């Protein structure tokens, strides 16, 4: 039997995990004739992105899997790839292949390959504007984490081409109560972009 460890940067039950996990299980199970031990961890590193959490989580997972030899590692997301690269090293499994899917271009660690699945903010918004041509204001909502900030920076760049069509308002890193207050102030011809 082959053993596979998949790491998701999100919390358990998040959209990425909920969509990807059943597909990965099926593909690996079919490809290996059902002879796979599939382990998945949702490390929630997007919300708890600090050194103490990363260290504690790394120690926990290294101990949890100390008697398990993996044939493949899979990282879903930038932070999962960074984290799993260190974990793989700490487990003495640097030679174990690593496959990744990330939204941004990164240098692949040794013995790793993957795909870049970059978001397309402007084309997504253009589709929404085509469905709602009377839109006058787009409110962009993002979090405070470095991951969220990098996405907002990219969205701002892409949205520059649309600034002649609509006004933009950015709500970044605000407490949820404040975001909800601001969302309720959205005018009738406004869109929310999360």
Tab-separated table of C-alpha atoms in Angstrom:
chain	number	residue	atom	x	y	z
A	1	UNK	CA	0.000	0.000	0.000
A	2	UNK	CA	1.099	3.537	-0.767
A	3	UNK	CA	0.777	6.265	1.867
A	4	UNK	CA	-0.040	9.859	0.929
A	5	UNK	CA	-0.150	12.947	3.141
A	6	UNK	CA	-2.109	15.977	1.884
A	7	UNK	CA	-1.836	19.359	3.593
A	8	UNK	CA	-4.429	22.112	3.184
A	9	UNK	CA	-3.623	25.632	4.392
A	10	UNK	CA	-7.265	26.195	5.278
A	11	UNK	CA	-9.366	25.032	8.202
A	12	UNK	CA	-11.242	21.743	8.082
A	13	UNK	CA	-14.436	22.127	6.093
A	14	UNK	CA	-13.133	25.104	4.121
A	15	UNK	CA	-14.057	25.495	0.456
A	16	UNK	CA	-10.705	24.360	-0.966
A	17	UNK	CA	-10.574	21.239	1.166
A	18	UNK	CA	-14.242	20.417	0.649
A	19	UNK	CA	-13.865	20.561	-3.126
A	20	UNK	CA	-10.350	19.131	-3.530
A	21	UNK	CA	-10.252	16.361	-0.961
A	22	UNK	CA	-12.889	14.027	-2.465
A	23	UNK	CA	-11.318	14.485	-5.903
A	24	UNK	CA	-7.797	13.718	-4.667
A	25	UNK	CA	-9.026	10.671	-2.751
A	26	UNK	CA	-10.793	9.336	-5.846
A	27	UNK	CA	-7.919	10.014	-8.248
A	28	UNK	CA	-5.312	8.475	-5.955
A	29	UNK	CA	-7.559	5.547	-5.077
A	30	UNK	CA	-8.343	4.831	-8.732
A	31	UNK	CA	-4.733	5.312	-9.826
A	32	UNK	CA	-3.418	2.966	-7.164
A	33	UNK	CA	-6.168	0.396	-7.481
A	34	UNK	CA	-7.640	1.320	-4.101
A	35	UNK	CA	-4.365	0.475	-2.409
A	36	UNK	CA	-3.725	3.830	-0.749
A	37	UNK	CA	-3.570	5.050	2.832
A	38	UNK	CA	-4.757	8.631	2.502
A	39	UNK	CA	-4.015	11.143	5.259
A	40	UNK	CA	-5.260	14.732	5.056
A	41	UNK	CA	-4.484	17.582	7.418
A	42	UNK	CA	-6.151	20.990	7.413
A	43	UNK	CA	-3.595	23.142	9.166
A	44	UNK	CA	-5.561	26.431	9.280
A	45	UNK	CA	-2.354	28.362	8.756
A	46	UNK	CA	-4.164	31.163	6.932
A	47	UNK	CA	-5.860	32.294	10.144
A	48	UNK	CA	-3.132	31.321	12.605
A	49	UNK	CA	-0.048	32.430	10.745
A	50	UNK	CA	2.588	32.941	13.423
A	51	UNK	CA	5.879	31.271	14.226
A	52	UNK	CA	4.706	29.724	17.508
A	53	UNK	CA	1.739	28.055	15.842
A	54	UNK	CA	3.875	26.789	12.954
A	55	UNK	CA	6.477	25.338	15.325
A	56	UNK	CA	3.887	23.662	17.549
A	57	UNK	CA	2.037	22.273	14.542
A	58	UNK	CA	5.275	21.019	12.980
A	59	UNK	CA	6.229	19.201	16.184
A	60	UNK	CA	2.728	17.767	16.540
A	61	UNK	CA	2.588	16.417	12.966
A	62	UNK	CA	6.145	15.077	13.106
A	63	UNK	CA	5.248	13.183	16.275
A	64	UNK	CA	1.866	12.067	14.941
A	65	UNK	CA	3.476	10.551	11.853
A	66	UNK	CA	6.838	9.491	13.292
A	67	UNK	CA	6.145	5.811	12.566
A	68	UNK	CA	4.571	6.424	9.155
A	69	UNK	CA	6.567	6.399	5.930
A	70	UNK	CA	4.981	8.391	3.129
A	71	UNK	CA	5.338	7.700	-0.576
A	72	UNK	CA	3.968	11.087	-1.606
A	73	UNK	CA	3.271	14.505	-0.098
A	74	UNK	CA	0.718	16.900	-1.579
A	75	UNK	CA	0.541	20.594	-0.658
A	76	UNK	CA	-2.518	22.641	-1.567
A	77	UNK	CA	-1.685	26.348	-1.328
A	78	UNK	CA	1.413	28.502	-0.918
A	79	UNK	CA	1.572	28.282	2.860
A	80	UNK	CA	0.999	24.526	2.786
A	81	UNK	CA	3.908	24.153	0.378
A	82	UNK	CA	6.192	26.224	2.608
A	83	UNK	CA	5.077	24.361	5.710
A	84	UNK	CA	5.217	20.892	4.142
A	85	UNK	CA	8.687	21.549	2.742
A	86	UNK	CA	9.939	22.145	6.283
A	87	UNK	CA	7.934	19.259	7.730
A	88	UNK	CA	9.247	16.871	5.082
A	89	UNK	CA	12.786	17.929	5.969
A	90	UNK	CA	12.086	17.551	9.698
A	91	UNK	CA	10.680	14.061	9.154
A	92	UNK	CA	13.840	13.031	7.305
A	93	UNK	CA	11.760	12.483	4.181
A	94	UNK	CA	13.381	14.988	1.819
A	95	UNK	CA	13.600	12.344	-0.924
A	96	UNK	CA	9.845	11.699	-0.802
A	97	UNK	CA	8.179	13.322	-3.835
A	98	UNK	CA	6.088	16.423	-3.220
A	99	UNK	CA	3.316	17.614	-5.545
A	100	UNK	CA	1.797	21.058	-5.089
A	101	UNK	CA	-0.898	23.399	-6.349
A	102	UNK	CA	-0.368	27.060	-5.498
A	103	UNK	CA	-1.919	30.329	-6.642
A	104	UNK	CA	1.454	32.098	-6.988
A	105	UNK	CA	4.725	31.269	-8.678
A	106	UNK	CA	7.241	29.903	-6.193
A	107	UNK	CA	10.564	28.136	-6.332
A	108	UNK	CA	9.883	24.437	-6.037
A	109	UNK	CA	11.797	22.612	-3.320
A	110	UNK	CA	13.958	19.613	-4.278
A	111	UNK	CA	12.095	16.565	-5.597
A	112	UNK	CA	8.875	18.532	-6.084
A	113	UNK	CA	6.628	19.472	-8.965
A	114	UNK	CA	3.345	21.264	-9.212
A	115	UNK	CA	0.981	23.652	-10.890
A	116	UNK	CA	0.256	27.336	-10.516
A	117	UNK	CA	-3.466	28.051	-10.326
A	118	UNK	CA	-3.506	31.829	-10.217
A	119	UNK	CA	-6.728	33.719	-9.489
A	120	UNK	CA	-8.053	36.067	-12.162
A	121	UNK	CA	-9.652	38.899	-10.239
A	122	UNK	CA	-10.353	41.269	-13.150
A	123	UNK	CA	-12.020	38.664	-15.368
A	124	UNK	CA	-14.131	37.473	-12.440
A	125	UNK	CA	-15.261	41.020	-11.749
A	126	UNK	CA	-15.868	41.687	-15.464
A	127	UNK	CA	-18.231	38.705	-15.490
A	128	UNK	CA	-20.102	40.113	-12.491
A	129	UNK	CA	-20.291	43.555	-14.130
A	130	UNK	CA	-21.697	41.984	-17.302
A	131	UNK	CA	-24.468	40.433	-15.196
A	132	UNK	CA	-25.008	43.700	-13.283
A	133	UNK	CA	-24.283	46.504	-15.802
A	134	UNK	CA	-25.757	49.219	-13.529
A	135	UNK	CA	-23.039	48.681	-10.917
A	136	UNK	CA	-21.468	51.913	-9.691
A	137	UNK	CA	-19.457	50.709	-6.682
A	138	UNK	CA	-17.458	47.561	-5.981
A	139	UNK	CA	-16.611	46.910	-2.345
A	140	UNK	CA	-13.596	44.631	-2.043
A	141	UNK	CA	-13.379	42.778	1.277
A	142	UNK	CA	-10.151	41.143	2.424
A	143	UNK	CA	-8.575	39.979	5.660
A	144	UNK	CA	-5.471	41.054	7.532
A	145	UNK	CA	-3.211	38.028	7.022
A	146	UNK	CA	-0.177	38.290	4.722
A	147	UNK	CA	-1.993	35.903	2.363
A	148	UNK	CA	-5.065	38.166	2.239
A	149	UNK	CA	-2.902	41.248	1.799
A	150	UNK	CA	-1.054	39.697	-1.137
A	151	UNK	CA	-4.376	38.881	-2.813
A	152	UNK	CA	-5.639	42.409	-2.226
A	153	UNK	CA	-2.465	43.868	-3.731
A	154	UNK	CA	-2.914	41.712	-6.834
A	155	UNK	CA	-6.632	42.573	-7.051
A	156	UNK	CA	-5.870	46.302	-6.847
A	157	UNK	CA	-3.421	45.965	-9.753
A	158	UNK	CA	-5.915	44.060	-11.878
A	159	UNK	CA	-8.810	46.377	-11.000
A	160	UNK	CA	-6.949	49.503	-12.176
A	161	UNK	CA	-8.151	48.768	-15.707
A	162	UNK	CA	-11.768	48.908	-14.446
A	163	UNK	CA	-11.528	52.134	-12.447
A	164	UNK	CA	-13.002	54.160	-15.327
A	165	UNK	CA	-16.180	52.019	-15.192
A	166	UNK	CA	-16.833	51.733	-11.432
A	167	UNK	CA	-15.627	53.115	-8.130
A	168	UNK	CA	-13.805	50.815	-5.703
A	169	UNK	CA	-13.929	50.721	-1.930
A	170	UNK	CA	-11.568	48.420	-0.005
A	171	UNK	CA	-12.373	46.967	3.418
A	172	UNK	CA	-9.179	45.349	4.624
A	173	UNK	CA	-8.452	43.585	7.894
A	174	UNK	CA	-11.502	44.924	9.690
A	175	UNK	CA	-13.332	43.181	12.532
A	176	UNK	CA	-16.354	41.250	11.258
A	177	UNK	CA	-18.839	43.594	12.986
A	178	UNK	CA	-17.357	46.574	11.137
A	179	UNK	CA	-17.376	44.699	7.826
A	180	UNK	CA	-21.054	43.859	8.325
A	181	UNK	CA	-21.873	47.519	9.088
A	182	UNK	CA	-20.094	48.591	5.904
A	183	UNK	CA	-21.758	45.875	3.824
A	184	UNK	CA	-25.172	47.143	4.950
A	185	UNK	CA	-24.171	50.567	3.583
A	186	UNK	CA	-23.623	49.155	0.097
A	187	UNK	CA	-25.780	51.136	-2.350
A	188	UNK	CA	-28.399	49.407	-4.534
A	189	UNK	CA	-26.025	49.367	-7.512
A	190	UNK	CA	-23.096	48.017	-5.541
A	191	UNK	CA	-21.285	44.681	-5.677
A	192	UNK	CA	-19.304	42.876	-3.003
A	193	UNK	CA	-16.054	41.218	-4.062
A	194	UNK	CA	-14.669	38.789	-1.478
